[in-house]
């Protein structure tokens, strides 16, 4: 078994079309996991990690795929994540369980909108990362500008560990500023890794870049500072050590260069993963929901998180991160959410959509369990006390479609498909329209739902009619309002009695409940029922029936009856009290606002900006680069339907755009 210190659980994340899957393919090739390179958009079999038919059709990553490979003496458990914001839950749950990450950036476009989202996700889970500036062979590549953008826009302490040898069409390799060696990648697939002396014309520039690197690193090491002041040569081992420790403390982001498509710089990145990113025992101790600590010890009680599941013909495949303990087929574990015993059937290690049987898995491993019935986010444990690991953040859907089966025989197939998708994807929601009784599906964007509609037809052979997209509006309140509601019903036998008082006020959080009851005016055993009633009242607003958000509820008093009071009575009273209070708190409608980023040739910038303004868009910034501009704006989602077609018409098909949810704002 590989020592835990030589294991790296990493993810590759970036803005769409930055080259994540292409980079993953090269990593698998250079580590010997595959023996031929396939391209994302090459007309061949397609990249190893993009195994779904929809991924091959659209040329994008839709679902995160896991694999394991070996680089020298280090085992790398790798998850390739999507770049499109519609599939952000895949990035969210991958980063929740990973120890380190590689953030890929385009050498031309630099920090893009989804780069900012990925950075926010990495910071949420405190994931140490490397940055890999890809596409150094493209026209307009400028790694120094990208490094500055990482510092300015992401507020990261980015330091270049390499100096480029040429750029754009002339990009030949890199200079390692730690070892002061040139690195070239020769042969048909860059497999011949050559390390000659630095070219004479780059010696001075490389030396200057190295001095800048050492100066940045000296802030983290008194020993290095003293050696620099004494004009002593800094040992390579000390430089590696300082970079690693600062990276693990999230104080430094090492930056490497390359071109995955042209097979340059990937081997250096593999070395950096092994050198600088954390092993399972290097990461911060995992905290549970009760703030208890879980240590990565194989001999401890089992604690594992089921972070992703897929339903297949043989049953459920559950991707699981083991945080402590050891797991073997046949073991009995407990699900802390359901409090039920679970027997482990088979353990497998995933290689994209292929699987390898495992006899045992220990703390630090990412494996898949076959046949285990649980939900995404459940904690599996052994021991006497239930353990609840903190769940991943799940964003709310912003777009809704109505779907109706075309024929009667499609009805059951559609129901099976939708129930499966809802179990697999926390951001895919299923509901019924209370008026039309139509089936509603909600998701993160048009592409998100389009992929599921394609899968309904391909995997379940069901045809559906699709209604026009509907925006997921919300309602909120504008002022503080008191409530005092008494429920009193008597019907011969035991009646219903509950009395609640308090107030509501606007909040930055979606829902906040605060209990300020003193003296037992409302018994403690009824407080959870009150909270449940308040939450239920938030599901339907008074203006148009949209869910309510941004409300703080304070319960400060009430009364009860020793016979007629019950959980049902207080739940009903709280529900009605909040409904009445919301109606008096001057509610108003909120609409989802999207952060839109458009890349367009300079000659079309006026047209694009004018079109955005006509859509009630708020222009935030525009940045001009070589031959093209990047426009950032906030636009109401309702105005963005069909935008891709309109943008193609405006720019002769030469502009591209991406968008992600920004916030809710008064409509």
PDB file of N, CA, C and O in Angstrom, residues 13 53 96 124 138 199 209 240 253 320 333 348 382 404 412 417 420 426 467 521 575 586 606 655 665:
ATOM      1  N   UNK A  13      -9.548  22.380 -12.126  1.00  0.00           N
ATOM      2  CA  UNK A  13     -10.711  23.261 -12.271  1.00  0.00           C
ATOM      3  C   UNK A  13     -10.313  24.518 -13.028  1.00  0.00           C
ATOM      4  O   UNK A  13      -9.176  24.974 -12.920  1.00  0.00           O
ATOM      5  N   UNK A  53     -21.804  10.414 -23.845  1.00  0.00           N
ATOM      6  CA  UNK A  53     -22.086  10.818 -25.228  1.00  0.00           C
ATOM      7  C   UNK A  53     -22.329  12.316 -25.370  1.00  0.00           C
ATOM      8  O   UNK A  53     -21.910  12.928 -26.355  1.00  0.00           O
ATOM      9  N   UNK A  96     -14.983  19.822  -2.231  1.00  0.00           N
ATOM     10  CA  UNK A  96     -15.342  19.506  -0.837  1.00  0.00           C
ATOM     11  C   UNK A  96     -14.507  18.353  -0.292  1.00  0.00           C
ATOM     12  O   UNK A  96     -14.213  18.297   0.910  1.00  0.00           O
ATOM     13  N   UNK A 124     -13.610  28.579  -0.182  1.00  0.00           N
ATOM     14  CA  UNK A 124     -14.664  28.108   0.724  1.00  0.00           C
ATOM     15  C   UNK A 124     -14.217  26.848   1.457  1.00  0.00           C
ATOM     16  O   UNK A 124     -14.459  26.683   2.641  1.00  0.00           O
ATOM     17  N   UNK A 138      -0.624  30.064 -27.867  1.00  0.00           N
ATOM     18  CA  UNK A 138      -1.628  30.845 -28.590  1.00  0.00           C
ATOM     19  C   UNK A 138      -1.186  32.285 -28.807  1.00  0.00           C
ATOM     20  O   UNK A 138      -0.431  32.852 -28.005  1.00  0.00           O
ATOM     21  N   UNK A 199      19.389  28.816 -22.438  1.00  0.00           N
ATOM     22  CA  UNK A 199      19.914  29.542 -23.606  1.00  0.00           C
ATOM     23  C   UNK A 199      20.593  30.846 -23.178  1.00  0.00           C
ATOM     24  O   UNK A 199      20.111  31.546 -22.273  1.00  0.00           O
ATOM     25  N   UNK A 209      14.368  36.857 -12.786  1.00  0.00           N
ATOM     26  CA  UNK A 209      13.107  36.248 -12.341  1.00  0.00           C
ATOM     27  C   UNK A 209      13.332  35.388 -11.096  1.00  0.00           C
ATOM     28  O   UNK A 209      12.489  35.342 -10.197  1.00  0.00           O
ATOM     29  N   UNK A 240      12.211  24.333  -2.192  1.00  0.00           N
ATOM     30  CA  UNK A 240      11.048  23.440  -2.317  1.00  0.00           C
ATOM     31  C   UNK A 240      10.262  23.387  -1.007  1.00  0.00           C
ATOM     32  O   UNK A 240       9.036  23.409  -1.011  1.00  0.00           O
ATOM     33  N   UNK A 253       0.538  30.864  -3.980  1.00  0.00           N
ATOM     34  CA  UNK A 253       0.029  30.103  -5.121  1.00  0.00           C
ATOM     35  C   UNK A 253       1.139  29.989  -6.160  1.00  0.00           C
ATOM     36  O   UNK A 253       1.397  30.942  -6.905  1.00  0.00           O
ATOM     37  N   UNK A 320     -16.995   8.089  -2.722  1.00  0.00           N
ATOM     38  CA  UNK A 320     -16.827   8.290  -1.281  1.00  0.00           C
ATOM     39  C   UNK A 320     -15.403   8.686  -0.949  1.00  0.00           C
ATOM     40  O   UNK A 320     -14.447   8.093  -1.468  1.00  0.00           O
ATOM     41  N   UNK A 333     -21.422  -0.539   8.293  1.00  0.00           N
ATOM     42  CA  UNK A 333     -21.251   0.854   8.709  1.00  0.00           C
ATOM     43  C   UNK A 333     -22.645   1.443   8.954  1.00  0.00           C
ATOM     44  O   UNK A 333     -23.660   0.802   8.689  1.00  0.00           O
ATOM     45  N   UNK A 348     -14.547  -0.190  -5.380  1.00  0.00           N
ATOM     46  CA  UNK A 348     -13.854  -0.062  -6.660  1.00  0.00           C
ATOM     47  C   UNK A 348     -13.132   1.278  -6.725  1.00  0.00           C
ATOM     48  O   UNK A 348     -13.495   2.245  -6.045  1.00  0.00           O
ATOM     49  N   UNK A 382     -18.437   4.266  11.680  1.00  0.00           N
ATOM     50  CA  UNK A 382     -18.520   3.179  12.659  1.00  0.00           C
ATOM     51  C   UNK A 382     -18.215   3.794  14.022  1.00  0.00           C
ATOM     52  O   UNK A 382     -17.677   4.895  14.105  1.00  0.00           O
ATOM     53  N   UNK A 404     -43.796  17.738 -20.642  1.00  0.00           N
ATOM     54  CA  UNK A 404     -44.992  16.899 -20.742  1.00  0.00           C
ATOM     55  C   UNK A 404     -44.701  15.749 -21.690  1.00  0.00           C
ATOM     56  O   UNK A 404     -44.171  15.977 -22.794  1.00  0.00           O
ATOM     57  N   UNK A 412     -44.169   6.933 -17.870  1.00  0.00           N
ATOM     58  CA  UNK A 412     -43.397   6.204 -16.856  1.00  0.00           C
ATOM     59  C   UNK A 412     -41.900   6.384 -17.062  1.00  0.00           C
ATOM     60  O   UNK A 412     -41.143   6.518 -16.105  1.00  0.00           O
ATOM     61  N   UNK A 417     -36.698   8.777 -15.316  1.00  0.00           N
ATOM     62  CA  UNK A 417     -35.542   9.623 -15.642  1.00  0.00           C
ATOM     63  C   UNK A 417     -35.429  10.792 -14.676  1.00  0.00           C
ATOM     64  O   UNK A 417     -34.355  11.059 -14.126  1.00  0.00           O
ATOM     65  N   UNK A 420     -34.358   9.820 -11.168  1.00  0.00           N
ATOM     66  CA  UNK A 420     -32.932   9.481 -11.136  1.00  0.00           C
ATOM     67  C   UNK A 420     -32.067  10.745 -11.143  1.00  0.00           C
ATOM     68  O   UNK A 420     -31.163  10.893 -10.338  1.00  0.00           O
ATOM     69  N   UNK A 426     -27.947  17.491  -6.991  1.00  0.00           N
ATOM     70  CA  UNK A 426     -28.674  18.339  -6.022  1.00  0.00           C
ATOM     71  C   UNK A 426     -29.188  19.646  -6.601  1.00  0.00           C
ATOM     72  O   UNK A 426     -30.067  20.274  -6.011  1.00  0.00           O
ATOM     73  N   UNK A 467     -41.954  23.312 -22.401  1.00  0.00           N
ATOM     74  CA  UNK A 467     -42.524  24.654 -22.334  1.00  0.00           C
ATOM     75  C   UNK A 467     -41.442  25.725 -22.404  1.00  0.00           C
ATOM     76  O   UNK A 467     -40.235  25.438 -22.364  1.00  0.00           O
ATOM     77  N   UNK A 521     -42.320  30.236  28.178  1.00  0.00           N
ATOM     78  CA  UNK A 521     -43.597  30.652  27.586  1.00  0.00           C
ATOM     79  C   UNK A 521     -43.997  29.715  26.449  1.00  0.00           C
ATOM     80  O   UNK A 521     -45.178  29.408  26.258  1.00  0.00           O
ATOM     81  N   UNK A 575     -46.533  28.723  11.147  1.00  0.00           N
ATOM     82  CA  UNK A 575     -46.748  28.871   9.702  1.00  0.00           C
ATOM     83  C   UNK A 575     -47.679  30.050   9.409  1.00  0.00           C
ATOM     84  O   UNK A 575     -47.368  30.934   8.596  1.00  0.00           O
ATOM     85  N   UNK A 586     -44.450  44.660   3.647  1.00  0.00           N
ATOM     86  CA  UNK A 586     -44.211  45.266   2.332  1.00  0.00           C
ATOM     87  C   UNK A 586     -43.296  44.384   1.476  1.00  0.00           C
ATOM     88  O   UNK A 586     -42.163  44.757   1.141  1.00  0.00           O
ATOM     89  N   UNK A 606     -19.056  48.042 -29.744  1.00  0.00           N
ATOM     90  CA  UNK A 606     -20.170  48.980 -29.616  1.00  0.00           C
ATOM     91  C   UNK A 606     -21.510  48.280 -29.723  1.00  0.00           C
ATOM     92  O   UNK A 606     -22.437  48.545 -28.942  1.00  0.00           O
ATOM     93  N   UNK A 655     -17.972  36.117 -31.559  1.00  0.00           N
ATOM     94  CA  UNK A 655     -17.918  36.394 -30.113  1.00  0.00           C
ATOM     95  C   UNK A 655     -18.386  35.171 -29.326  1.00  0.00           C
ATOM     96  O   UNK A 655     -19.154  34.347 -29.822  1.00  0.00           O
ATOM     97  N   UNK A 665     -32.020  40.626  -7.170  1.00  0.00           N
ATOM     98  CA  UNK A 665     -32.184  42.082  -7.059  1.00  0.00           C
ATOM     99  C   UNK A 665     -33.643  42.428  -7.339  1.00  0.00           C
ATOM    100  O   UNK A 665     -34.331  41.724  -8.078  1.00  0.00           O
TER     101      UNK A 665
END
